[in-house]
Coordinates of C-alpha atoms (C1' of nucleotides) in Angstrom, one line a residue:
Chain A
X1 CA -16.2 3.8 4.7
X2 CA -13.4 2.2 2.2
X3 CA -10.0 2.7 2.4
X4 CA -8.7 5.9 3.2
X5 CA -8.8 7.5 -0.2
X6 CA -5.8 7.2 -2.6
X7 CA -5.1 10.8 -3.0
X8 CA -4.2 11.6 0.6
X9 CA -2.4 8.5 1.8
X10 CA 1.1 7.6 0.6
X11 CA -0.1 4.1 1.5
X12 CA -2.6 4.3 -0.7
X13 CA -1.0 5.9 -3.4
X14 CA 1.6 3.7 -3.4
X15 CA -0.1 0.4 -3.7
X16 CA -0.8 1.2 -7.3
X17 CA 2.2 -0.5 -9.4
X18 CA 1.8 2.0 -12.2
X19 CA 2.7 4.8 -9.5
X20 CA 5.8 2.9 -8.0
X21 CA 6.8 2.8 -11.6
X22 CA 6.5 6.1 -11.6
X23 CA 8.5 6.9 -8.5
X24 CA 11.0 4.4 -9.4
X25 CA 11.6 6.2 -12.7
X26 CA 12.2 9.4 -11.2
X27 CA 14.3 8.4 -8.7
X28 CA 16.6 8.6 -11.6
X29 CA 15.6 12.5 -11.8
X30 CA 13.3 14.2 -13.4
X31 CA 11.5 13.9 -16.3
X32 CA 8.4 15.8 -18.4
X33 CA 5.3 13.5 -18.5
X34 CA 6.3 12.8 -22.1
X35 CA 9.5 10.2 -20.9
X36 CA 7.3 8.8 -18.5
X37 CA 5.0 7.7 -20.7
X38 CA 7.3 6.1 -22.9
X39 CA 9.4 4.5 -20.4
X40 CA 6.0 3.1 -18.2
X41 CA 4.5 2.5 -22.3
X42 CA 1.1 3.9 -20.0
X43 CA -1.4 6.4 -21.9
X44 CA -0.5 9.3 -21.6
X45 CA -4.1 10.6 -19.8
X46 CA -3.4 7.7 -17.1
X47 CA 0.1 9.2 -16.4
X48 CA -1.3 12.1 -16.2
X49 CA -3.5 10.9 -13.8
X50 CA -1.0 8.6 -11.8
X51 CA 1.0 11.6 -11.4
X52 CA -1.9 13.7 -10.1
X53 CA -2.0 11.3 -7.5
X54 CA 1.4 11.4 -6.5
X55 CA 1.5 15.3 -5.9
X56 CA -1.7 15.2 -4.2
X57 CA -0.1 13.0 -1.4
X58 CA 3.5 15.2 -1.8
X59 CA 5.4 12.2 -3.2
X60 CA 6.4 14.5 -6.4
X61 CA 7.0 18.1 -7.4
X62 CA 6.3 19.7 -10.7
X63 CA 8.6 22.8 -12.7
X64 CA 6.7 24.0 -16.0
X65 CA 9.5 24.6 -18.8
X66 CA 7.8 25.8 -22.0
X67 CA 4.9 23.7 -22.6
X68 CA 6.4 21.1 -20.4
X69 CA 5.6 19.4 -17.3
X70 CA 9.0 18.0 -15.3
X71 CA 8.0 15.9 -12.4
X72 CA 10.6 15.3 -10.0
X73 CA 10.9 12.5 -6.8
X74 CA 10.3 14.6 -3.4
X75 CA 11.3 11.2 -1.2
X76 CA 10.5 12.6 2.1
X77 CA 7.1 12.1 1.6
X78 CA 8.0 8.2 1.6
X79 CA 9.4 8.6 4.8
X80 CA 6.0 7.7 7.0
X81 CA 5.5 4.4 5.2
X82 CA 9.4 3.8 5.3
X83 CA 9.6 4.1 9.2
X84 CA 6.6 1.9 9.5
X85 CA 8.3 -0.6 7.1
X86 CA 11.4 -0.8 9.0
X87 CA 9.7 -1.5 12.6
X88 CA 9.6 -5.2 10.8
X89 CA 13.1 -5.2 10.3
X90 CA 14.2 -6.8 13.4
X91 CA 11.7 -10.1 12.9
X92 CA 13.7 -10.3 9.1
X93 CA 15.9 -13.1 8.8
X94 CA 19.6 -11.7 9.2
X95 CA 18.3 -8.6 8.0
X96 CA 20.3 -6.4 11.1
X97 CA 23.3 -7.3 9.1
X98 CA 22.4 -6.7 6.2
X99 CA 20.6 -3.3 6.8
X100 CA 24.0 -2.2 8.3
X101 CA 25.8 -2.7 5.7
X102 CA 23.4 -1.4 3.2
X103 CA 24.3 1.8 4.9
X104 CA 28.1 1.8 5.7
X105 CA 28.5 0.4 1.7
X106 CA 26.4 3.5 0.6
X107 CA 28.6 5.8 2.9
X108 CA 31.4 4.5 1.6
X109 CA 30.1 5.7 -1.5
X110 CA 30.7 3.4 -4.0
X111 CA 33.8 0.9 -2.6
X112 CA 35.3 -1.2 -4.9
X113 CA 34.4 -4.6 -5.0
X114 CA 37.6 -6.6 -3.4
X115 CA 39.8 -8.9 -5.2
X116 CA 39.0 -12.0 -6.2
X117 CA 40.2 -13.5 -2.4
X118 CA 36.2 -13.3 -1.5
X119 CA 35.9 -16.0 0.9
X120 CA 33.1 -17.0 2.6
X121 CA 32.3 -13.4 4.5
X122 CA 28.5 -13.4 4.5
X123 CA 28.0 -12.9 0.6
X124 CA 25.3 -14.9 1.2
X125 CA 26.7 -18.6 2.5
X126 CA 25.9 -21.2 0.1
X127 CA 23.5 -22.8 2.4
X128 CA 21.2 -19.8 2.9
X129 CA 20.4 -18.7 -0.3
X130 CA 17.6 -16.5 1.2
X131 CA 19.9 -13.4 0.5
X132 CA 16.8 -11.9 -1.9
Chain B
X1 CA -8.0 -3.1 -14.9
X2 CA -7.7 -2.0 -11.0
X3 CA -4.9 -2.6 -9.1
X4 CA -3.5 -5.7 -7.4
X5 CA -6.1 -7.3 -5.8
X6 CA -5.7 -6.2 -1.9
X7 CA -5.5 -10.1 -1.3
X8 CA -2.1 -11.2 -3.5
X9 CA -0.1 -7.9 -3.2
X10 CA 1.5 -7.2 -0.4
X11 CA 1.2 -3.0 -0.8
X12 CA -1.9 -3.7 -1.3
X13 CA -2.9 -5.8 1.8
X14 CA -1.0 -2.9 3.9
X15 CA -2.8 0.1 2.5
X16 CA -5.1 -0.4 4.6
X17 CA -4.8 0.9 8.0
X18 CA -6.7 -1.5 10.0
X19 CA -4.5 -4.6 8.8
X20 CA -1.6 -2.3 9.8
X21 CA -3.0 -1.9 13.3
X22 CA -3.5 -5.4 12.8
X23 CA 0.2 -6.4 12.2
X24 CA 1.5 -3.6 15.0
X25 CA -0.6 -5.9 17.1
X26 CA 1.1 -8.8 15.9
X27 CA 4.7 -7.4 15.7
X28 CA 4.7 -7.9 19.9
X29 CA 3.5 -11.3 19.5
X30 CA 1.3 -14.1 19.0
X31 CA -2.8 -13.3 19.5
X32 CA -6.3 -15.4 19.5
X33 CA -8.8 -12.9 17.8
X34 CA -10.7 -12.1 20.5
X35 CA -7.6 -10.0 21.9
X36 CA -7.0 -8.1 18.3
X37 CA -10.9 -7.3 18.2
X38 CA -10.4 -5.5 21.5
X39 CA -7.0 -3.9 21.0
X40 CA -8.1 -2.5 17.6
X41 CA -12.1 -1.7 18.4
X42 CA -12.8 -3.0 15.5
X43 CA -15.5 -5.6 14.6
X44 CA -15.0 -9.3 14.9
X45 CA -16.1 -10.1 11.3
X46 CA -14.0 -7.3 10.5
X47 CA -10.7 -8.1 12.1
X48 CA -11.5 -11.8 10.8
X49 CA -11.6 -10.4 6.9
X50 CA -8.6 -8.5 7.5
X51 CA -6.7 -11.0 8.8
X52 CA -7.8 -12.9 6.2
X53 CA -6.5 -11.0 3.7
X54 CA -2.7 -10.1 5.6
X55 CA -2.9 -14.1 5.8
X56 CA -3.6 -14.1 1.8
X57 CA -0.7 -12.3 1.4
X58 CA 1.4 -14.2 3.5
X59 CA 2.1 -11.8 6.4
X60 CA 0.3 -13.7 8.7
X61 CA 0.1 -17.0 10.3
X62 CA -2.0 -19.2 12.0
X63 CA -2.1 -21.9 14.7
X64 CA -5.2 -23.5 16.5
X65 CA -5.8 -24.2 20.2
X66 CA -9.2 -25.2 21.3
X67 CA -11.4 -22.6 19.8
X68 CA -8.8 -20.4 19.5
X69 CA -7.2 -19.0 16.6
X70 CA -3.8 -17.4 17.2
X71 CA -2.1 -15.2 14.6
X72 CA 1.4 -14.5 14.6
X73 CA 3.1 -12.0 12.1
X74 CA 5.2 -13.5 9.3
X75 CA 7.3 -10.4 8.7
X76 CA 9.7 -12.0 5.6
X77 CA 6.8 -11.3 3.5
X78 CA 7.0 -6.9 4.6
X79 CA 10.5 -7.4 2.5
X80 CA 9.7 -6.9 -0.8
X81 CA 8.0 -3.7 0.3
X82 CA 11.3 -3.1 2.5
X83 CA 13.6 -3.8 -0.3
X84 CA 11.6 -1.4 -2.5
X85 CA 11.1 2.1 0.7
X86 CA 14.5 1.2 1.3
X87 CA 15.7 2.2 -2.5
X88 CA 14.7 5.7 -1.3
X89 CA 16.5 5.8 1.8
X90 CA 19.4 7.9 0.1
X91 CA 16.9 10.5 -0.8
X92 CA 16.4 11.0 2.4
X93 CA 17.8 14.0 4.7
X94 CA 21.0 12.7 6.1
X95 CA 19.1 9.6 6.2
X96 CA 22.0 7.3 5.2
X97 CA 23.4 8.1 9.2
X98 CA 20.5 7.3 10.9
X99 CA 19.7 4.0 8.8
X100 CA 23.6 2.7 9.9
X101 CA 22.5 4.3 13.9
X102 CA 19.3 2.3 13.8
X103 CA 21.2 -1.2 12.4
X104 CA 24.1 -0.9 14.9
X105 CA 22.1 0.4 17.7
X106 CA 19.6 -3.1 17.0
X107 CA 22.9 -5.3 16.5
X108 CA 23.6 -3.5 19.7
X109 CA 21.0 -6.4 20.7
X110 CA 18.5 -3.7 22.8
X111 CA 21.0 -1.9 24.5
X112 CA 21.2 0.1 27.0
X113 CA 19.9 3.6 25.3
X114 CA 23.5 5.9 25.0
X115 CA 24.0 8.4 27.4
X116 CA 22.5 12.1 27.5
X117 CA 24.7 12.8 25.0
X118 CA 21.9 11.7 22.3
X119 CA 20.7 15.0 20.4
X120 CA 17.5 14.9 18.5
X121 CA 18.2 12.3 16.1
X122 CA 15.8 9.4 16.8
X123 CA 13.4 11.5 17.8
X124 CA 12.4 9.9 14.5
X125 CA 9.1 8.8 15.1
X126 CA 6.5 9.0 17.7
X127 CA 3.5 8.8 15.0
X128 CA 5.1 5.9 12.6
X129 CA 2.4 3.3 12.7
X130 CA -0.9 3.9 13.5
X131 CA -2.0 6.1 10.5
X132 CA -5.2 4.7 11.3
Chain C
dA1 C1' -27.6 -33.7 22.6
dC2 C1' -27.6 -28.9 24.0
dT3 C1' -25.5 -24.6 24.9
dA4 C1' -22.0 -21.2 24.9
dT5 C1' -17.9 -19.4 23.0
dA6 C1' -14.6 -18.1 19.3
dT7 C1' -14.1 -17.2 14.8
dA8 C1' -15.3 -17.4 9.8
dT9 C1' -18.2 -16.6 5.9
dT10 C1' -21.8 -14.6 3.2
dC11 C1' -24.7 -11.0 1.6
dT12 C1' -25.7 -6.2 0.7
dG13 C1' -25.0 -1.6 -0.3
dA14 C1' -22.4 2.7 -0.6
dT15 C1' -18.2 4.3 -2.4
dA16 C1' -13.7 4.4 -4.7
dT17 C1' -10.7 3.0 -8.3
dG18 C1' -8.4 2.8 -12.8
dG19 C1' -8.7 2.5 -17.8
dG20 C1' -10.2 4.3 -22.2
dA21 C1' -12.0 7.8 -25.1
dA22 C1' -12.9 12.3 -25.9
dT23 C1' -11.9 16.8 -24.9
dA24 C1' -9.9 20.9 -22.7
dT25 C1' -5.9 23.9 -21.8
dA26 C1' -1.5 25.9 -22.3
dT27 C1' 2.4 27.1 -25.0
dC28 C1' 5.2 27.4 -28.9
dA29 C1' 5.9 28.4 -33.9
dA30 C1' 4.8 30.3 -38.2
Chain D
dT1 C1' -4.6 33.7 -36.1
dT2 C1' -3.8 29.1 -37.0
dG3 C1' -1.8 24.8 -36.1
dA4 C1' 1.0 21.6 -33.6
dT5 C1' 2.6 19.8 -29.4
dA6 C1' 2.5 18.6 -24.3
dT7 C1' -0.2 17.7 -20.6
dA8 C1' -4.5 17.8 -17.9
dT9 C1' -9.4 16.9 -17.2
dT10 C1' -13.9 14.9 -17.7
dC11 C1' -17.1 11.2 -18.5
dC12 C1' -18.4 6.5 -18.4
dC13 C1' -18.0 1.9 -16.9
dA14 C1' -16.5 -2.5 -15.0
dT15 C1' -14.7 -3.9 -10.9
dA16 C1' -12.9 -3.8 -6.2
dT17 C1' -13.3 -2.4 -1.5
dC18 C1' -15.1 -2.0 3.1
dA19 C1' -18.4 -1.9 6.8
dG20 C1' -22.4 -4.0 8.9
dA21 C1' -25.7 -7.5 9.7
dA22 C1' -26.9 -12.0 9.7
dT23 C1' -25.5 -16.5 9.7
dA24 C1' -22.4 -20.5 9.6
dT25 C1' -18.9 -23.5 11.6
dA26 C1' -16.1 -25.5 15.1
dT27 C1' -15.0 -26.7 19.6
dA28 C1' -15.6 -27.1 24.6
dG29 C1' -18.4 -27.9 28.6
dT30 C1' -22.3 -30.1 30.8

DNA sequence: ACTATATATTCTGATATGGGAATATATCAA
DNA sequence: TTGATATATTCCCATATCAGAATATATAGT
């Protein structure tokens, strides 16, 4: 028995690059298939397909408008793979930090970045590097 | 052209549910085989191609003792898939709260858990892994 | 050297996957 | 209706995937 199949595990459908394209392109909203096949430069049948996928395992919505198609991100459906994901987080490198202030910076929705003063902090000490 | 080969992409290698039973296994610590065959129930060729493949990747590592093998997890390489669930967090429901809880709670170094007080909230997930 | 243990590799077969091409369906416009 | 546009579906094929069985390799103990 392979894999669990691609159409009913978010896993599964995610591991397919085309498709996270396709996520990561409307995460910027929605779009008909039309944008999404120029902005991935995919065939159109293979969107079509990709995006097939994707609602099979809940990852996107769909609205009809005239003759077309607007897929749109529904993110919960990430959130299985994301909790497993971030059970790894305490074994990353300085990641606690990090992750923190990932989500006070997003709270503070949108802070300006301070003056030029920027000492040290943590913005990554010269040394480390491994900031990626 | 099929996707990433499940043995040089990371989404790929952890589509699969065994290998993520596999690395669950391996997030509490260093094992031989032998003790990952039993936890999982899997077959010993079996657990040995899928650890061969998570080592492919690079989320694994090994070290030798006799006729031992021991695996450890290498968790740096779950971050690109981190950094990329992560973009998604702010779709979330309220999420960007509980990503800050989890982070401060963790810095909080395994704390003592809060009081009562604690409503739902990290009822989060008792399912995460394990989609096995 | 011989045997047992621990793990890895190879081979095979059933099944899934994704791309491309062709075609189908739905909707709008004239 | 007819034609054009937007999207979906079907078919075929090359390839990948996984499980299972058999076998290979390495190491330890005697």
């Amino acid at each position: 028995m392979p894999r669990a199949a691609t159409s009913s595990d978010v896993f599964n459908a995610v591991a397919e690059p085309c498709r996270r394209a396709l996520l990561d392109c409307l995460a910027k909203g929605e779009h008909p298939v039309g944008t999404l096949v120029e902005t991935t430069r995919l065939a159109q049948p293979s969107v079509s397909k990709h995006l097939r996928v994707l609602k099979e395992v809940g990852l996107v919505a769909t609205r009809r408008d005239g003759r077309q198609r607007f897929y749109r991100l529904n993110a919960e459906a990430i959130r299985p793979m994301h909790d497993w994901v971030t059970t790894f987080e305490r074994y990353f490198d300085h990641q606690l930090d990090r992750v923190k202030d990932r989500a006070e910076s997003r709270q503070r929705e949108q802070g300006q970045r301070p003056p030029s003063g920027r000492t040290a902090r943590d913005t990554s000490n010269p040394k480390s590097g491994r900031t990626r």
